[in-house]
Every structure is written in structure tokens, then in C-alpha cells.
Coordinates of C-alpha atoms in Angstrom, one line a residue:
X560 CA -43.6 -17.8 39.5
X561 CA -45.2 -20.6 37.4
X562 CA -44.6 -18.3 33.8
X563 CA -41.1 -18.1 34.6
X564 CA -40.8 -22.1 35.6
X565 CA -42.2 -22.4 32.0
X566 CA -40.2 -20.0 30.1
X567 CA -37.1 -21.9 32.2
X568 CA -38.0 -25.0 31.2
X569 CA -39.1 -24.1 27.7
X570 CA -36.2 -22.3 27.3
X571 CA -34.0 -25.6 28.2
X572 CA -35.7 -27.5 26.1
X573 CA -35.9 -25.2 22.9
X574 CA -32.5 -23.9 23.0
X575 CA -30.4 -27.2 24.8
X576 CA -29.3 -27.9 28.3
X577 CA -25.7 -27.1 27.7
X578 CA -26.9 -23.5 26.3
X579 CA -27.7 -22.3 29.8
X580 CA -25.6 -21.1 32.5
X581 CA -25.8 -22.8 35.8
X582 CA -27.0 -19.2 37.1
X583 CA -30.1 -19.7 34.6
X584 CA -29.2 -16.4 32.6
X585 CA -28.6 -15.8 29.2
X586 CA -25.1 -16.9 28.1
X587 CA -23.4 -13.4 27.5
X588 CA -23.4 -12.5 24.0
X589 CA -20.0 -11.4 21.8
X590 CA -19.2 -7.4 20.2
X591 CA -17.3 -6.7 17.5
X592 CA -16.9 -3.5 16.0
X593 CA -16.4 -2.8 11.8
X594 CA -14.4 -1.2 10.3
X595 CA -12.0 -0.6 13.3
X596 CA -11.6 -0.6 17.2
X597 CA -9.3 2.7 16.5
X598 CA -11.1 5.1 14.1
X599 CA -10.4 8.8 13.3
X600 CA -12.6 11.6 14.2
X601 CA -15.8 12.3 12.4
X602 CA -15.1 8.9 11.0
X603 CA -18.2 6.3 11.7
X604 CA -18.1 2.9 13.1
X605 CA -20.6 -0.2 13.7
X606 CA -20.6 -2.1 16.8
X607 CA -22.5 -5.8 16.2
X608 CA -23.9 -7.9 19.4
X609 CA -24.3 -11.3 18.6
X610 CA -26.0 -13.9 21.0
X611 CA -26.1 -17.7 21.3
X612 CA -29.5 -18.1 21.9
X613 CA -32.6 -15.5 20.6
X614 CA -33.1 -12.0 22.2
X615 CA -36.0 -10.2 22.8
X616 CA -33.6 -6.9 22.5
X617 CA -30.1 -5.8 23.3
X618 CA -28.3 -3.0 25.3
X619 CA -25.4 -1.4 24.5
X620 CA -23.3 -0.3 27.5
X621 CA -20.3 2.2 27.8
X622 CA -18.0 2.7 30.6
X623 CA -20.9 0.5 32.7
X624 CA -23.3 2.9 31.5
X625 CA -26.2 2.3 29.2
X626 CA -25.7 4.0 25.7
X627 CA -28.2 2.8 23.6
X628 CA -30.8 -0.5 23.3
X629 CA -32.3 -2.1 20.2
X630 CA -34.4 -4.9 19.1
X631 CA -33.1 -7.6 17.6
X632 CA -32.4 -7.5 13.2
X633 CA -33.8 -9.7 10.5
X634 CA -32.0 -12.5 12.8
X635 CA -32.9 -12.7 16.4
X636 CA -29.4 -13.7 17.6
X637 CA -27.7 -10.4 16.2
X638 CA -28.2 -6.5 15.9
X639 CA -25.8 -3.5 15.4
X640 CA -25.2 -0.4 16.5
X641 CA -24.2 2.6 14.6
X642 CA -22.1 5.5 16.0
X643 CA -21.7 8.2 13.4
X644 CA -19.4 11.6 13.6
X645 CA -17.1 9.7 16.2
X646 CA -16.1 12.3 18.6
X647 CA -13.8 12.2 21.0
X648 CA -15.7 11.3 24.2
X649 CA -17.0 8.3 21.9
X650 CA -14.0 6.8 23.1
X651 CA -14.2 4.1 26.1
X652 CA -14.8 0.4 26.5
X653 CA -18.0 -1.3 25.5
X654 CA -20.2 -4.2 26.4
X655 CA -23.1 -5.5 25.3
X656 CA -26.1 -7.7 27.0
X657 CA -28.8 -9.4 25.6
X658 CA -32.6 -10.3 27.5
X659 CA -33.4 -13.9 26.9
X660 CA -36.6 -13.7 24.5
X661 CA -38.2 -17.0 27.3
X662 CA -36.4 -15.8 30.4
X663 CA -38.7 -12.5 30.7
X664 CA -36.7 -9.2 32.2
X665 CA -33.4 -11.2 32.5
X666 CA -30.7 -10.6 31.5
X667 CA -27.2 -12.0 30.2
X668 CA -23.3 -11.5 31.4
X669 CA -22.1 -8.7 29.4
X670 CA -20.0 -9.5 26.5
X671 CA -16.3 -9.0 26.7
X672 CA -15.0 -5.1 26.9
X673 CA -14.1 -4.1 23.5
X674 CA -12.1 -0.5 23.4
X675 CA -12.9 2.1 21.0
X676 CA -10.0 5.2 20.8
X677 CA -10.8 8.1 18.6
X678 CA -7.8 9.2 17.6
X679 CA -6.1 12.7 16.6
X680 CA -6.7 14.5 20.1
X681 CA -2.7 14.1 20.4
X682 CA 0.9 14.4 18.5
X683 CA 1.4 11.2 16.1
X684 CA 4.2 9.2 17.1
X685 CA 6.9 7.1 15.1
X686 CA 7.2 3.6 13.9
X687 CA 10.4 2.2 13.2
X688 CA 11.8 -1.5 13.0
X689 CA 15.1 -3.2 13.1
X690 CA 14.6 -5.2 10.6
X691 CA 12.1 -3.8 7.9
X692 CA 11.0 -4.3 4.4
X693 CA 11.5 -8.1 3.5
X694 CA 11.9 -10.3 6.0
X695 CA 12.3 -14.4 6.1
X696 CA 9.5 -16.2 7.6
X697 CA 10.0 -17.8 11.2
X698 CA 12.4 -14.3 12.1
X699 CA 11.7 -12.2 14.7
X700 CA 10.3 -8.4 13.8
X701 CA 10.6 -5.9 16.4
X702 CA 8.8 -2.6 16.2
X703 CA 9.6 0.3 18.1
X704 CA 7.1 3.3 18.5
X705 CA 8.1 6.6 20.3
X706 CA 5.5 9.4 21.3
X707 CA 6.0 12.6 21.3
X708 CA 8.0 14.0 24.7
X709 CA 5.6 16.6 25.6
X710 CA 2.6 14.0 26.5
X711 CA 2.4 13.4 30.5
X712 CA 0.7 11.0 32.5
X713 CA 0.0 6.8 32.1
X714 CA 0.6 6.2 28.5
X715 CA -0.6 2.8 26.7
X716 CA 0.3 2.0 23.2
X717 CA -1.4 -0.2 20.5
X718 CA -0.1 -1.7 17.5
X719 CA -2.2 -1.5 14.1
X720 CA -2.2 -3.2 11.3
X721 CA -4.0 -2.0 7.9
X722 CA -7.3 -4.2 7.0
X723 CA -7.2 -6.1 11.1
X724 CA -10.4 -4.2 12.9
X725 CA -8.7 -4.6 16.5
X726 CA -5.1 -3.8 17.6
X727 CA -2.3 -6.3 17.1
X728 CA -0.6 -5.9 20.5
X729 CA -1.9 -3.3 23.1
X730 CA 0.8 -2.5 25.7
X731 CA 1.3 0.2 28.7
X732 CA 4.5 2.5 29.2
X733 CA 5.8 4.3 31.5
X734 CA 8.6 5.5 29.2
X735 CA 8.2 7.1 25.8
X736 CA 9.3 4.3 23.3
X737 CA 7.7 1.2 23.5
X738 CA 9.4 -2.1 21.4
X739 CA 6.7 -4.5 19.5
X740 CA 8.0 -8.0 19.1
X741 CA 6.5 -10.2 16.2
X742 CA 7.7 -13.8 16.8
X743 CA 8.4 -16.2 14.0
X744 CA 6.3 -14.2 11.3
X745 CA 4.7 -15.8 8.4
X746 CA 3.2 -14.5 5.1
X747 CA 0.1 -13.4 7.4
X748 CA 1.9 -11.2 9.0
X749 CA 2.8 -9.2 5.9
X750 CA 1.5 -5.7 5.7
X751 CA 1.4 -2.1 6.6
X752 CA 1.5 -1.4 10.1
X753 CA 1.1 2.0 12.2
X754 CA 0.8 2.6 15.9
X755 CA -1.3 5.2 18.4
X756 CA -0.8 5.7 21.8
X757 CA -3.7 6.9 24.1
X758 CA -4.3 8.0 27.8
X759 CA -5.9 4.5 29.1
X760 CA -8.8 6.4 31.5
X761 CA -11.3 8.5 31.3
X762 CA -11.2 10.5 28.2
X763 CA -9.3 8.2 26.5
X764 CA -7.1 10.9 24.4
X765 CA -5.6 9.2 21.5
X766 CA -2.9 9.8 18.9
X767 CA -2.9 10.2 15.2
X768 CA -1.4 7.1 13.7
X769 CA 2.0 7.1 13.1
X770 CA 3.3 7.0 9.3
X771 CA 3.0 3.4 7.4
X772 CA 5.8 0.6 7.9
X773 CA 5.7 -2.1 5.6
X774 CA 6.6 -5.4 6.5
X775 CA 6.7 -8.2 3.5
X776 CA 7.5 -11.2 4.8
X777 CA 9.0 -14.8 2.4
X778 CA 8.4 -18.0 2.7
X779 CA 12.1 -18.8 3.4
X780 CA 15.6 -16.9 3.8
X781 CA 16.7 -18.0 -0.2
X782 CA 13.1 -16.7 -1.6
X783 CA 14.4 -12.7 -1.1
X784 CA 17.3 -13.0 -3.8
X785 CA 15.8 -16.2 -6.0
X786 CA 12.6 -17.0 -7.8
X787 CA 11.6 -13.3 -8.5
X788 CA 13.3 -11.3 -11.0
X789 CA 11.7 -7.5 -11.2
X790 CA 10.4 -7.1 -15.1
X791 CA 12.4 -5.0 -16.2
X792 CA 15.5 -7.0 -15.1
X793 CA 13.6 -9.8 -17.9
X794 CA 14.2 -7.7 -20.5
X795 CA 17.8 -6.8 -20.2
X796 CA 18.1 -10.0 -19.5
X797 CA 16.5 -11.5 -22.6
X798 CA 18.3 -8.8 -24.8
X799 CA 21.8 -9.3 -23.7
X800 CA 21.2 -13.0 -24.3
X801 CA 20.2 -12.3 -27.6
X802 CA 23.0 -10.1 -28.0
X803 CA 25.3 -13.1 -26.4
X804 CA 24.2 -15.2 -28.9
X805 CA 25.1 -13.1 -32.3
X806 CA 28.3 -12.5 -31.4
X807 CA 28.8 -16.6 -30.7
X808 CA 27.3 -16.9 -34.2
X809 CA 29.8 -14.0 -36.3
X810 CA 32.4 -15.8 -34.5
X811 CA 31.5 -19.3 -35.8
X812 CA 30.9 -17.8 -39.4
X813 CA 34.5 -15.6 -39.1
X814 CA 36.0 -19.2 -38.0
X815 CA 34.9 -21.2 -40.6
X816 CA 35.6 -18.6 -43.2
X817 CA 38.9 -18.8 -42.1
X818 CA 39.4 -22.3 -42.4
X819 CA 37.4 -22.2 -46.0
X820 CA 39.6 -19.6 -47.4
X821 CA 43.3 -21.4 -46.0
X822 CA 42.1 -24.3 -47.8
X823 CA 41.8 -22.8 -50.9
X824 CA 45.0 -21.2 -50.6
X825 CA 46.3 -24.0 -50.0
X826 CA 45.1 -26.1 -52.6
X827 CA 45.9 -23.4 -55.6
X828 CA 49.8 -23.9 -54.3
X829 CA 50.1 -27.3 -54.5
X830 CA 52.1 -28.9 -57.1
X831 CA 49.5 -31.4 -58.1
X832 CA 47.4 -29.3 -59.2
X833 CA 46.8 -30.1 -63.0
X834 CA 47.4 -27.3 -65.2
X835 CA 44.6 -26.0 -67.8
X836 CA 46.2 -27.9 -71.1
X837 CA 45.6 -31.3 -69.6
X838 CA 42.0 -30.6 -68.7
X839 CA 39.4 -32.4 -70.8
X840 CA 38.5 -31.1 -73.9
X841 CA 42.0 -29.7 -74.9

């Protein structure tokens, strides 16, 4: 009783009052997951526990159940977890737990469920958008994904986006299209997207990614026909204006020669023009 008033109390004084729950446990530690919640078969992933306060070691915990433990890394606070050749009963949700490195054999909340999905255990769905390509920022993008017909039972769909390591949006269907909505997008929300949809229970059957959609989006409705001209559409450019500008010039020269050679005519008519015997000399 006595060592675990001490490690209490020590623990309140070394890590801060406000550090530890009212319950005297741990405060539950955070999981994030590199390169990607939704991964493809035989493709690997790391899974990283971080806690507020130092750990003696931390458990890894799938479906409730305990799927692997480890002692803390170079830093006390953090340690990962690797899953290699993801198969696809590697799918599921995920929590993690630390034990208080004072508060001996207790341990914290778990950390928030993430969801790993393993995908390519069903047909690949489609990804299409009403409006596509470039958009103007503060528009509304909606994107529609439709699995394939022959799927039965509870359906959930997620929306991905290339380089983001969790989902977008993560809806359920009961239907087979499911609509996306993007609400006054911004040059963040520029890139490739793709979507899965997966049986959201035991087994956790996933999708292939759908194909690539592309979304680029400006910083206002004038930027997608002004202040961008393609390169090659410089270079006609700067050669017709060169061509423009030759023909202005022959014109100019034509003009003037014109006007030089009427008034030489002229002058080699006129009656007052002294003849050769009267010039100077003669």
C-alpha cells in the first residue's frame, strides 16, 4: 500500500497535477499508423503509441484483444509497432495502452480505435465527380463512388486521398453509390483522390482502390483562364508578335517610300525647276 502511495505521489509531483486523471491512471496514450490506415496486401505498415507521461512498456490491442507488447524506444513516451506482409485478417480496429512507469501494474485508457483495412479481397469500385479537374476555391466538390453490384451485406465506404495516412471521410451505405461532399475547398484540398469500400465487421473485407481522380483546386474563379499561360502557348505567342511587328515595319518603309518617290516626281515636273545652262559654272 505505502509503495503505491509513493509512486502516486511521486508520480503527481514529477509529471504535474493536471497530467493525472481523477481515476489516478495513466492518461490514455494516442496511435497513429504510417504510411497508411488502408494499405494493400503484402504491403507493411507501422503503428506508433505515443504517451503523455513515461511508460514502463506498451500493449498493442486488436479487436479488444492483445496483439503484441513492447518496451518503450530511445524515448520513454513513444514506441512502434511493425506489421509486415499485411494479410487480410490484419485488418480490424486498434488500440493501444500504456503502464505508468510510477503507477506499478496500472494501466491507461486505451487510445482512440484507429481502423486498419487491407485491401484487394474485393472488386474495385469507381470514383467519379461532378465537377472535376480545376476547380475555384470556396466551391463545393462532390464525389461519387459506386461498388461493384455483386457485393452483399453492410457496406461502409472511405474516401482517400494520396500522401493523407487516414481516410478523408469514412461513410456507411446501404445502397451501392455513395456521394462525397468537399465543402468550400482550398488549395489543401488539391490532389489525387481514390476510394475503397469494405465489410465494416469481422473480417473486414476490403476493396481495391478505385482508379485516381484529380482534383486541382485555384485560388479564385478568374485564376483558371488568367495568370498561367501553358509554355508552349509563350512561344507562338512571342513569334507571332515578332511576326506582327515586321509586317508594321515593311508597311512604314513601303509608306514612306511612297511619299519619297511622289515627291520627287513631283518636283522634276515643276516649271521652276532651273534648267542645266543656268547652273553655276556654265
Amino acid at each position: 500500500m505505502i509503495p503505491r502511495l509513493l509512486s502516486f505521489l511521486c508520480l503527481r509531483l514529477c509529471v504535474g497535477q493536471t497530467d493525472i486523471p481523477d481515476n489516478g491512471s495513466p492518461p490514455k496514450p494516442s496511435l497513429s499508423v504510417w504510411p497508411s490506415s488502408v494499405l494493400p496486401t503484402k504491403s507493411s505498415v507501422t503503428m506508433q503509441c505515443r504517451s503523455p507521461t513515461p511508460s514502463e512498456f506498451f500493449v498493442l490491442k486488436k479487436e479488444g484483444l492483445v496483439f503484441d507488447s513492447k518496451k518503450p524506444n530511445d524515448s520513454t513516451e513513444m514506441t512502434e509497432f511493425h506489421i509486415p506482409e499485411l494479410q487480410q485478417n490484419d485488418g480490424g480496429h486498434y488500440t493501444c495502452e500504456s503502464y505508468s512507469k510510477w503507477l506499478n501494474g496500472i494501466s491507461s485508457q486505451p487510445s482512440d480505435a484507429l481502423l486498419l483495412l487491407v485491401t484487394g479481397y474485393l472488386p474495385k469500385p469507381s470514383l467519379q465527380a461532378f465537377h472535376w479537374g480545376t476547380v475555384a476555391a470556396g466551391s463545393k466538390v462532390t464525389l461519387q463512388c459506386q461498388k461493384e453490384g455483386s457485393v452483399l451485406g453492410p457496406i461502409s465506404f472511405a474516401l482517400l486521398k494520396e500522401g493523407r495516412s487516414s481516410p478523408v471521410q469514412m461513410r456507411s451505405s446501404v445502397g451501392t453509390v455513395l456521394d462525397f461532399s468537399l465543402q468550400n475547398v482550398t488549395a489543401r484540398d488539391s490532389g489525387k483522390y481514390s476510394c475503397v469500400y469494405y465489410q465494416p465487421r469481422a473480417r473486414y473485407r476490403a476493396s481495391a482502390p478505385s482508379n485516381p481522380l484529380e482534383i486541382s483546386v485555384t485560388e479564385s474563379p478568374d485564376t483558371m483562364t488568367e495568370g498561367y499561360t501553358p509554355p508552349d502557348s509563350l512561344t507562338e505567342g512571342y513569334v507571332m508578335g515578332n511576326l506582327i511587328r515586321l509586317a508594321l515595319a515593311a508597311v512604314i518603309v513601303l509608306i514612306m517610300g511612297g511619299f519619297l518617290v511622289e515627291a520627287w516626281h513631283s518636283q522634276r515636273l515643276s516649271p521652276n525647276r532651273p534648267w542645266p545652262h543656268n547652273a553655276p559654272g556654265k
